[in-house]
Every structure is written in C-alpha cells, then in structure tokens.
Amino acid sequence: MKPVLFLCSGLLLMQSALAAPDPVNGQKLFAASRCLECHGTDVFTRPDRKVNSLVALESQVRKCDANLSTNWFDDEILDVVAYLNKTYYKFPAPAANTGAAPALDKNVAAE
C-alpha cells in the first residue's frame, strides 16, 4: 500500500510542477505583497528599465521575494512572473518545456 501512496503523491507533485503559471494567482500574490512599498508600477514600464527578458524578470521577482520575505514557493514566483509579464512586460512566451535547463541571462540587473 505504501508504494502506491508514494507513487500517487509523486505523480501529484509532478503534475503541479508541470502546471502552467497562473497570472490570476500571480496578481493576487502581487497585490497581497509589499512590492509597491519599494517602487511604483512605473518601474515596469519606464524606457530604461533594467529587466529586459523573461529570465531577468524571474530573477528580479526572486530577489524581491527574498528581500521582502514573502517566502513564495517556486510555482507562486512563476505565477507572479506570469502576471507581471502579461500586464507590463509582454515578453514572448517561453518555448514548450523540453526538460533542458534555461539559458542564463548574463545581463540581469536589479531594478
């Protein structure tokens, strides 16, 4: 019985890891956070913004998560990234997950 439960719980975890980011949940998380205490939304749309790729956006959200101690899980961080990208940044959607590691963006700078 235990191997069956272990297998089922593993499948459930894999399913949640493969789920597409949810910008609606990202909006709720963003609204509940203290993100706008440090900066306004103009930081997302200004011409000289420092976040210029989806990889850089995820990196910046992770930095903010650490600085604000929101303690979001990876899927929640990706939800916030999806919300910010859909609402402000409009970067192209990443290719389908091939299992390959994402390329590192060497031009990541803090906002």
mmCIF file of N, CA and C in Angstrom:
data_model
loop_
_atom_site.group_PDB
_atom_site.id
_atom_site.type_symbol
_atom_site.label_atom_id
_atom_site.label_comp_id
_atom_site.label_asym_id
_atom_site.label_seq_id
_atom_site.Cartn_x
_atom_site.Cartn_y
_atom_site.Cartn_z
ATOM 1 N N MET A 1 0.815 -1.200 0.000
ATOM 2 C CA MET A 1 0.000 0.000 0.000
ATOM 3 C C MET A 1 0.859 1.265 0.000
ATOM 4 N N LYS A 2 1.952 1.255 0.781
ATOM 5 C CA LYS A 2 2.817 2.426 0.855
ATOM 6 C C LYS A 2 3.422 2.777 -0.499
ATOM 7 N N PRO A 3 3.864 1.785 -1.301
ATOM 8 C CA PRO A 3 4.417 2.152 -2.612
ATOM 9 C C PRO A 3 3.383 2.837 -3.512
ATOM 10 N N VAL A 4 2.137 2.429 -3.402
ATOM 11 C CA VAL A 4 1.080 3.039 -4.206
ATOM 12 C C VAL A 4 0.870 4.487 -3.778
ATOM 13 N N LEU A 5 0.815 4.735 -2.480
ATOM 14 C CA LEU A 5 0.662 6.100 -1.976
ATOM 15 C C LEU A 5 1.852 6.965 -2.367
ATOM 16 N N PHE A 6 3.046 6.404 -2.287
ATOM 17 C CA PHE A 6 4.246 7.135 -2.671
ATOM 18 C C PHE A 6 4.195 7.497 -4.152
ATOM 19 N N LEU A 7 3.799 6.556 -4.982
ATOM 20 C CA LEU A 7 3.696 6.795 -6.423
ATOM 21 C C LEU A 7 2.644 7.863 -6.721
ATOM 22 N N CYS A 8 1.491 7.766 -6.081
ATOM 23 C CA CYS A 8 0.415 8.741 -6.316
ATOM 24 C C CYS A 8 0.838 10.142 -5.871
ATOM 25 N N SER A 9 1.492 10.246 -4.706
ATOM 26 C CA SER A 9 1.908 11.565 -4.250
ATOM 27 C C SER A 9 2.983 12.129 -5.171
ATOM 28 N N GLY A 10 3.854 11.270 -5.684
ATOM 29 C CA GLY A 10 4.864 11.718 -6.639
ATOM 30 C C GLY A 10 4.237 12.220 -7.920
ATOM 31 N N LEU A 11 3.218 11.535 -8.405
ATOM 32 C CA LEU A 11 2.531 11.970 -9.619
ATOM 33 C C LEU A 11 1.827 13.307 -9.404
ATOM 34 N N LEU A 12 1.242 13.495 -8.233
ATOM 35 C CA LEU A 12 0.587 14.769 -7.937
ATOM 36 C C LEU A 12 1.605 15.906 -7.899
ATOM 37 N N LEU A 13 2.748 15.661 -7.295
ATOM 38 C CA LEU A 13 3.785 16.688 -7.252
ATOM 39 C C LEU A 13 4.296 17.015 -8.648
ATOM 40 N N MET A 14 4.475 16.005 -9.474
ATOM 41 C CA MET A 14 4.934 16.243 -10.847
ATOM 42 C C MET A 14 3.911 17.053 -11.620
ATOM 43 N N GLN A 15 2.642 16.770 -11.426
ATOM 44 C CA GLN A 15 1.585 17.489 -12.122
ATOM 45 C C GLN A 15 1.606 18.960 -11.762
ATOM 46 N N SER A 16 1.776 19.256 -10.472
ATOM 47 C CA SER A 16 1.799 20.659 -10.069
ATOM 48 C C SER A 16 3.049 21.350 -10.581
ATOM 49 N N ALA A 17 4.151 20.622 -10.691
ATOM 50 C CA ALA A 17 5.387 21.212 -11.209
ATOM 51 C C ALA A 17 5.276 21.499 -12.700
ATOM 52 N N LEU A 18 4.471 20.735 -13.400
ATOM 53 C CA LEU A 18 4.327 20.912 -14.838
ATOM 54 C C LEU A 18 3.185 21.856 -15.210
ATOM 55 N N ALA A 19 2.415 22.268 -14.221
ATOM 56 C CA ALA A 19 1.284 23.153 -14.485
ATOM 57 C C ALA A 19 1.783 24.508 -14.980
ATOM 58 N N ALA A 20 1.044 25.082 -15.887
ATOM 59 C CA ALA A 20 1.410 26.390 -16.437
ATOM 60 C C ALA A 20 1.235 27.457 -15.358
ATOM 61 N N PRO A 21 2.098 28.470 -15.365
ATOM 62 C CA PRO A 21 1.942 29.562 -14.403
ATOM 63 C C PRO A 21 0.564 30.216 -14.529
ATOM 64 N N ASP A 22 0.043 30.677 -13.411
ATOM 65 C CA ASP A 22 -1.305 31.252 -13.336
ATOM 66 C C ASP A 22 -1.213 32.751 -13.049
ATOM 67 N N PRO A 23 -1.379 33.601 -14.081
ATOM 68 C CA PRO A 23 -1.279 35.042 -13.851
ATOM 69 C C PRO A 23 -2.364 35.590 -12.922
ATOM 70 N N VAL A 24 -3.508 34.950 -12.847
ATOM 71 C CA VAL A 24 -4.571 35.413 -11.939
ATOM 72 C C VAL A 24 -4.113 35.231 -10.491
ATOM 73 N N ASN A 25 -3.538 34.077 -10.197
ATOM 74 C CA ASN A 25 -2.989 33.865 -8.856
ATOM 75 C C ASN A 25 -1.812 34.806 -8.622
ATOM 76 N N GLY A 26 -1.002 35.030 -9.651
ATOM 77 C CA GLY A 26 0.115 35.955 -9.544
ATOM 78 C C GLY A 26 -0.334 37.361 -9.182
ATOM 79 N N GLN A 27 -1.448 37.785 -9.750
ATOM 80 C CA GLN A 27 -1.990 39.109 -9.437
ATOM 81 C C GLN A 27 -2.404 39.179 -7.965
ATOM 82 N N LYS A 28 -3.026 38.127 -7.469
ATOM 83 C CA LYS A 28 -3.437 38.091 -6.063
ATOM 84 C C LYS A 28 -2.221 38.134 -5.140
ATOM 85 N N LEU A 29 -1.194 37.348 -5.486
ATOM 86 C CA LEU A 29 0.020 37.339 -4.669
ATOM 87 C C LEU A 29 0.702 38.700 -4.691
ATOM 88 N N PHE A 30 0.774 39.304 -5.874
ATOM 89 C CA PHE A 30 1.408 40.608 -6.021
ATOM 90 C C PHE A 30 0.654 41.653 -5.208
ATOM 91 N N ALA A 31 -0.667 41.627 -5.277
ATOM 92 C CA ALA A 31 -1.487 42.600 -4.543
ATOM 93 C C ALA A 31 -1.330 42.424 -3.033
ATOM 94 N N ALA A 32 -1.163 41.195 -2.584
ATOM 95 C CA ALA A 32 -1.041 40.925 -1.151
ATOM 96 C C ALA A 32 0.369 41.177 -0.623
ATOM 97 N N SER A 33 1.327 41.330 -1.519
ATOM 98 C CA SER A 33 2.717 41.549 -1.100
ATOM 99 C C SER A 33 2.965 43.028 -0.832
ATOM 100 N N ARG A 34 4.202 43.339 -0.465
ATOM 101 C CA ARG A 34 4.573 44.724 -0.211
ATOM 102 C C ARG A 34 5.417 45.286 -1.358
ATOM 103 N N CYS A 35 5.292 44.723 -2.548
ATOM 104 C CA CYS A 35 6.114 45.131 -3.694
ATOM 105 C C CYS A 35 6.049 46.631 -3.944
ATOM 106 N N LEU A 36 4.870 47.192 -3.878
ATOM 107 C CA LEU A 36 4.696 48.594 -4.242
ATOM 108 C C LEU A 36 5.101 49.554 -3.119
ATOM 109 N N GLU A 37 5.576 49.024 -1.997
ATOM 110 C CA GLU A 37 6.130 49.887 -0.957
ATOM 111 C C GLU A 37 7.514 50.393 -1.352
ATOM 112 N N CYS A 38 8.224 49.615 -2.191
ATOM 113 C CA CYS A 38 9.583 49.991 -2.616
ATOM 114 C C CYS A 38 9.581 50.788 -3.914
ATOM 115 N N HIS A 39 8.621 50.532 -4.756
ATOM 116 C CA HIS A 39 8.564 51.197 -6.061
ATOM 117 C C HIS A 39 7.142 51.176 -6.582
ATOM 118 N N GLY A 40 6.865 52.045 -7.527
ATOM 119 C CA GLY A 40 5.553 52.061 -8.172
ATOM 120 C C GLY A 40 5.575 51.190 -9.409
ATOM 121 N N THR A 41 4.456 51.132 -10.104
ATOM 122 C CA THR A 41 4.383 50.313 -11.317
ATOM 123 C C THR A 41 5.176 50.922 -12.474
ATOM 124 N N ASP A 42 5.591 52.188 -12.327
ATOM 125 C CA ASP A 42 6.380 52.811 -13.389
ATOM 126 C C ASP A 42 7.709 52.093 -13.606
ATOM 127 N N VAL A 43 8.194 51.388 -12.594
ATOM 128 C CA VAL A 43 9.448 50.653 -12.736
ATOM 129 C C VAL A 43 9.318 49.551 -13.800
ATOM 130 N N PHE A 44 8.102 49.092 -14.049
ATOM 131 C CA PHE A 44 7.875 48.040 -15.028
ATOM 132 C C PHE A 44 7.811 48.572 -16.461
ATOM 133 N N THR A 45 7.472 49.823 -16.606
ATOM 134 C CA THR A 45 7.201 50.355 -17.952
ATOM 135 C C THR A 45 8.143 51.459 -18.397
ATOM 136 N N ARG A 46 9.029 51.900 -17.540
ATOM 137 C CA ARG A 46 9.910 53.002 -17.925
ATOM 138 C C ARG A 46 10.828 52.573 -19.078
ATOM 139 N N PRO A 47 11.205 53.508 -19.925
ATOM 140 C CA PRO A 47 12.027 53.178 -21.103
ATOM 141 C C PRO A 47 13.390 52.580 -20.748
ATOM 142 N N ASP A 48 13.963 52.987 -19.632
ATOM 143 C CA ASP A 48 15.290 52.496 -19.258
ATOM 144 C C ASP A 48 15.231 51.363 -18.228
ATOM 145 N N ARG A 49 14.161 50.591 -18.252
ATOM 146 C CA ARG A 49 14.026 49.515 -17.272
ATOM 147 C C ARG A 49 15.188 48.519 -17.408
ATOM 148 N N LYS A 50 15.537 47.929 -16.305
ATOM 149 C CA LYS A 50 16.679 47.031 -16.269
ATOM 150 C C LYS A 50 16.310 45.578 -16.552
ATOM 151 N N VAL A 51 15.049 45.240 -16.434
ATOM 152 C CA VAL A 51 14.587 43.884 -16.736
ATOM 153 C C VAL A 51 14.216 43.844 -18.216
ATOM 154 N N ASN A 52 15.000 43.092 -18.979
ATOM 155 C CA ASN A 52 14.797 43.068 -20.430
ATOM 156 C C ASN A 52 14.571 41.679 -21.001
ATOM 157 N N SER A 53 14.240 40.722 -20.157
ATOM 158 C CA SER A 53 13.936 39.375 -20.629
ATOM 159 C C SER A 53 13.114 38.658 -19.568
ATOM 160 N N LEU A 54 12.499 37.570 -19.959
ATOM 161 C CA LEU A 54 11.710 36.775 -19.018
ATOM 162 C C LEU A 54 12.607 36.168 -17.939
ATOM 163 N N VAL A 55 13.810 35.764 -18.312
ATOM 164 C CA VAL A 55 14.756 35.215 -17.344
ATOM 165 C C VAL A 55 15.120 36.285 -16.319
ATOM 166 N N ALA A 56 15.377 37.499 -16.787
ATOM 167 C CA ALA A 56 15.712 38.602 -15.884
ATOM 168 C C ALA A 56 14.528 38.951 -14.982
ATOM 169 N N LEU A 57 13.320 38.859 -15.518
ATOM 170 C CA LEU A 57 12.128 39.148 -14.719
ATOM 171 C C LEU A 57 11.995 38.132 -13.588
ATOM 172 N N GLU A 58 12.165 36.866 -13.902
ATOM 173 C CA GLU A 58 12.086 35.838 -12.853
ATOM 174 C C GLU A 58 13.172 36.068 -11.806
ATOM 175 N N SER A 59 14.375 36.392 -12.245
ATOM 176 C CA SER A 59 15.463 36.658 -11.313
ATOM 177 C C SER A 59 15.122 37.823 -10.383
ATOM 178 N N GLN A 60 14.540 38.880 -10.937
ATOM 179 C CA GLN A 60 14.188 40.049 -10.136
ATOM 180 C C GLN A 60 13.065 39.721 -9.150
ATOM 181 N N VAL A 61 12.079 38.947 -9.582
ATOM 182 C CA VAL A 61 10.990 38.561 -8.666
ATOM 183 C C VAL A 61 11.555 37.716 -7.524
ATOM 184 N N ARG A 62 12.511 36.847 -7.836
ATOM 185 C CA ARG A 62 13.138 36.039 -6.782
ATOM 186 C C ARG A 62 13.907 36.925 -5.795
ATOM 187 N N LYS A 63 14.596 37.949 -6.287
ATOM 188 C CA LYS A 63 15.307 38.878 -5.399
ATOM 189 C C LYS A 63 14.321 39.618 -4.509
ATOM 190 N N CYS A 64 13.234 40.079 -5.085
ATOM 191 C CA CYS A 64 12.219 40.784 -4.295
ATOM 192 C C CYS A 64 11.585 39.853 -3.265
ATOM 193 N N ASP A 65 11.332 38.622 -3.658
ATOM 194 C CA ASP A 65 10.777 37.630 -2.738
ATOM 195 C C ASP A 65 11.700 37.461 -1.535
ATOM 196 N N ALA A 66 12.996 37.369 -1.792
ATOM 197 C CA ALA A 66 13.963 37.209 -0.700
ATOM 198 C C ALA A 66 14.034 38.475 0.156
ATOM 199 N N ASN A 67 14.045 39.647 -0.481
ATOM 200 C CA ASN A 67 14.154 40.904 0.263
ATOM 201 C C ASN A 67 12.935 41.192 1.128
ATOM 202 N N LEU A 68 11.774 40.795 0.629
ATOM 203 C CA LEU A 68 10.527 41.068 1.359
ATOM 204 C C LEU A 68 10.099 39.916 2.259
ATOM 205 N N SER A 69 10.827 38.799 2.195
ATOM 206 C CA SER A 69 10.496 37.600 2.977
ATOM 207 C C SER A 69 9.057 37.145 2.750
ATOM 208 N N THR A 70 8.620 37.200 1.484
ATOM 209 C CA THR A 70 7.275 36.701 1.187
ATOM 210 C C THR A 70 7.235 35.184 1.214
ATOM 211 N N ASN A 71 8.393 34.556 1.051
ATOM 212 C CA ASN A 71 8.504 33.094 1.124
ATOM 213 C C ASN A 71 7.593 32.370 0.135
ATOM 214 N N TRP A 72 7.516 32.913 -1.076
ATOM 215 C CA TRP A 72 6.729 32.247 -2.104
ATOM 216 C C TRP A 72 7.410 30.955 -2.535
ATOM 217 N N PHE A 73 6.593 29.971 -2.882
ATOM 218 C CA PHE A 73 7.086 28.743 -3.495
ATOM 219 C C PHE A 73 7.428 29.035 -4.955
ATOM 220 N N ASP A 74 8.183 28.147 -5.577
ATOM 221 C CA ASP A 74 8.582 28.355 -6.971
ATOM 222 C C ASP A 74 7.388 28.576 -7.891
ATOM 223 N N ASP A 75 6.320 27.794 -7.686
ATOM 224 C CA ASP A 75 5.157 27.955 -8.561
ATOM 225 C C ASP A 75 4.497 29.317 -8.344
ATOM 226 N N GLU A 76 4.538 29.840 -7.138
ATOM 227 C CA GLU A 76 3.967 31.158 -6.870
ATOM 228 C C GLU A 76 4.829 32.261 -7.496
ATOM 229 N N ILE A 77 6.137 32.087 -7.443
ATOM 230 C CA ILE A 77 7.032 33.043 -8.095
ATOM 231 C C ILE A 77 6.741 33.071 -9.596
ATOM 232 N N LEU A 78 6.573 31.902 -10.186
ATOM 233 C CA LEU A 78 6.272 31.838 -11.618
ATOM 234 C C LEU A 78 4.906 32.438 -11.927
ATOM 235 N N ASP A 79 3.960 32.325 -10.995
ATOM 236 C CA ASP A 79 2.650 32.961 -11.172
ATOM 237 C C ASP A 79 2.802 34.487 -11.187
ATOM 238 N N VAL A 80 3.615 35.026 -10.275
ATOM 239 C CA VAL A 80 3.834 36.476 -10.225
ATOM 240 C C VAL A 80 4.560 36.930 -11.488
ATOM 241 N N VAL A 81 5.541 36.153 -11.932
ATOM 242 C CA VAL A 81 6.247 36.474 -13.185
ATOM 243 C C VAL A 81 5.256 36.495 -14.344
ATOM 244 N N ALA A 82 4.371 35.512 -14.394
ATOM 245 C CA ALA A 82 3.378 35.461 -15.472
ATOM 246 C C ALA A 82 2.456 36.669 -15.424
ATOM 247 N N TYR A 83 2.043 37.069 -14.230
ATOM 248 C CA TYR A 83 1.188 38.251 -14.083
ATOM 249 C C TYR A 83 1.907 39.515 -14.548
ATOM 250 N N LEU A 84 3.123 39.724 -14.059
ATOM 251 C CA LEU A 84 3.876 40.929 -14.435
ATOM 252 C C LEU A 84 4.170 40.944 -15.926
ATOM 253 N N ASN A 85 4.487 39.785 -16.480
ATOM 254 C CA ASN A 85 4.775 39.733 -17.915
ATOM 255 C C ASN A 85 3.526 40.023 -18.734
ATOM 256 N N LYS A 86 2.420 39.445 -18.339
ATOM 257 C CA LYS A 86 1.165 39.651 -19.074
ATOM 258 C C LYS A 86 0.696 41.101 -18.967
ATOM 259 N N THR A 87 0.865 41.695 -17.797
ATOM 260 C CA THR A 87 0.342 43.028 -17.545
ATOM 261 C C THR A 87 1.265 44.142 -18.023
ATOM 262 N N TYR A 88 2.573 43.965 -17.838
ATOM 263 C CA TYR A 88 3.503 45.068 -18.101
ATOM 264 C C TYR A 88 4.560 44.769 -19.159
ATOM 265 N N TYR A 89 5.248 43.663 -19.032
ATOM 266 C CA TYR A 89 6.450 43.446 -19.844
ATOM 267 C C TYR A 89 6.187 42.946 -21.263
ATOM 268 N N LYS A 90 5.299 41.999 -21.409
ATOM 269 C CA LYS A 90 4.930 41.457 -22.726
ATOM 270 C C LYS A 90 6.082 40.738 -23.438
ATOM 271 N N PHE A 91 6.947 40.056 -22.683
ATOM 272 C CA PHE A 91 7.999 39.257 -23.297
ATOM 273 C C PHE A 91 7.364 38.049 -23.974
ATOM 274 N N PRO A 92 7.973 37.525 -25.035
ATOM 275 C CA PRO A 92 7.420 36.331 -25.692
ATOM 276 C C PRO A 92 7.380 35.161 -24.717
ATOM 277 N N ALA A 93 6.360 34.342 -24.876
ATOM 278 C CA ALA A 93 6.223 33.162 -24.017
ATOM 279 C C ALA A 93 7.375 32.211 -24.299
ATOM 280 N N PRO A 94 7.857 31.525 -23.261
ATOM 281 C CA PRO A 94 8.952 30.576 -23.485
ATOM 282 C C PRO A 94 8.475 29.396 -24.313
ATOM 283 N N ALA A 95 9.415 28.735 -24.961
ATOM 284 C CA ALA A 95 9.083 27.531 -25.734
ATOM 285 C C ALA A 95 8.599 26.451 -24.786
ATOM 286 N N ALA A 96 7.947 25.456 -25.338
ATOM 287 C CA ALA A 96 7.447 24.349 -24.522
ATOM 288 C C ALA A 96 8.596 23.742 -23.733
ATOM 289 N N ASN A 97 8.301 23.257 -22.547
ATOM 290 C CA ASN A 97 9.320 22.681 -21.689
ATOM 291 C C ASN A 97 9.884 21.416 -22.312
ATOM 292 N N THR A 98 11.158 21.470 -22.653
ATOM 293 C CA THR A 98 11.818 20.315 -23.257
ATOM 294 C C THR A 98 12.629 19.547 -22.240
ATOM 295 N N GLY A 99 12.668 20.037 -21.009
ATOM 296 C CA GLY A 99 13.471 19.398 -19.987
ATOM 297 C C GLY A 99 14.873 19.968 -19.925
ATOM 298 N N ALA A 100 15.214 20.800 -20.892
ATOM 299 C CA ALA A 100 16.540 21.410 -20.895
ATOM 300 C C ALA A 100 16.576 22.553 -19.895
ATOM 301 N N ALA A 101 17.734 22.783 -19.339
ATOM 302 C CA ALA A 101 17.884 23.901 -18.392
ATOM 303 C C ALA A 101 17.790 25.201 -19.142
ATOM 304 N N PRO A 102 17.163 26.226 -18.554
ATOM 305 C CA PRO A 102 17.065 27.520 -19.224
ATOM 306 C C PRO A 102 18.427 28.181 -19.332
ATOM 307 N N ALA A 103 18.607 28.948 -20.366
ATOM 308 C CA ALA A 103 19.854 29.666 -20.547
ATOM 309 C C ALA A 103 19.942 30.787 -19.517
ATOM 310 N N LEU A 104 21.124 31.031 -19.023
ATOM 311 C CA LEU A 104 21.313 32.095 -18.060
ATOM 312 C C LEU A 104 21.423 33.423 -18.788
ATOM 313 N N ASP A 105 20.797 34.420 -18.244
ATOM 314 C CA ASP A 105 20.852 35.759 -18.805
ATOM 315 C C ASP A 105 21.961 36.522 -18.099
ATOM 316 N N LYS A 106 23.044 36.813 -18.803
ATOM 317 C CA LYS A 106 24.190 37.486 -18.207
ATOM 318 C C LYS A 106 23.963 38.962 -17.995
ATOM 319 N N ASN A 107 22.867 39.490 -18.506
ATOM 320 C CA ASN A 107 22.585 40.918 -18.408
ATOM 321 C C ASN A 107 21.510 41.219 -17.366
ATOM 322 N N VAL A 108 21.402 40.374 -16.357
ATOM 323 C CA VAL A 108 20.391 40.565 -15.308
ATOM 324 C C VAL A 108 20.907 41.656 -14.364
ATOM 325 N N ALA A 109 20.087 42.671 -14.174
ATOM 326 C CA ALA A 109 20.444 43.738 -13.246
ATOM 327 C C ALA A 109 19.266 44.016 -12.346
ATOM 328 N N ALA A 110 19.525 44.432 -11.166
ATOM 329 C CA ALA A 110 18.451 44.739 -10.212
ATOM 330 C C ALA A 110 17.754 46.013 -10.629
ATOM 331 N N GLU A 111 16.470 46.085 -10.355
ATOM 332 C CA GLU A 111 15.662 47.282 -10.643
ATOM 333 C C GLU A 111 16.069 48.380 -9.724
#
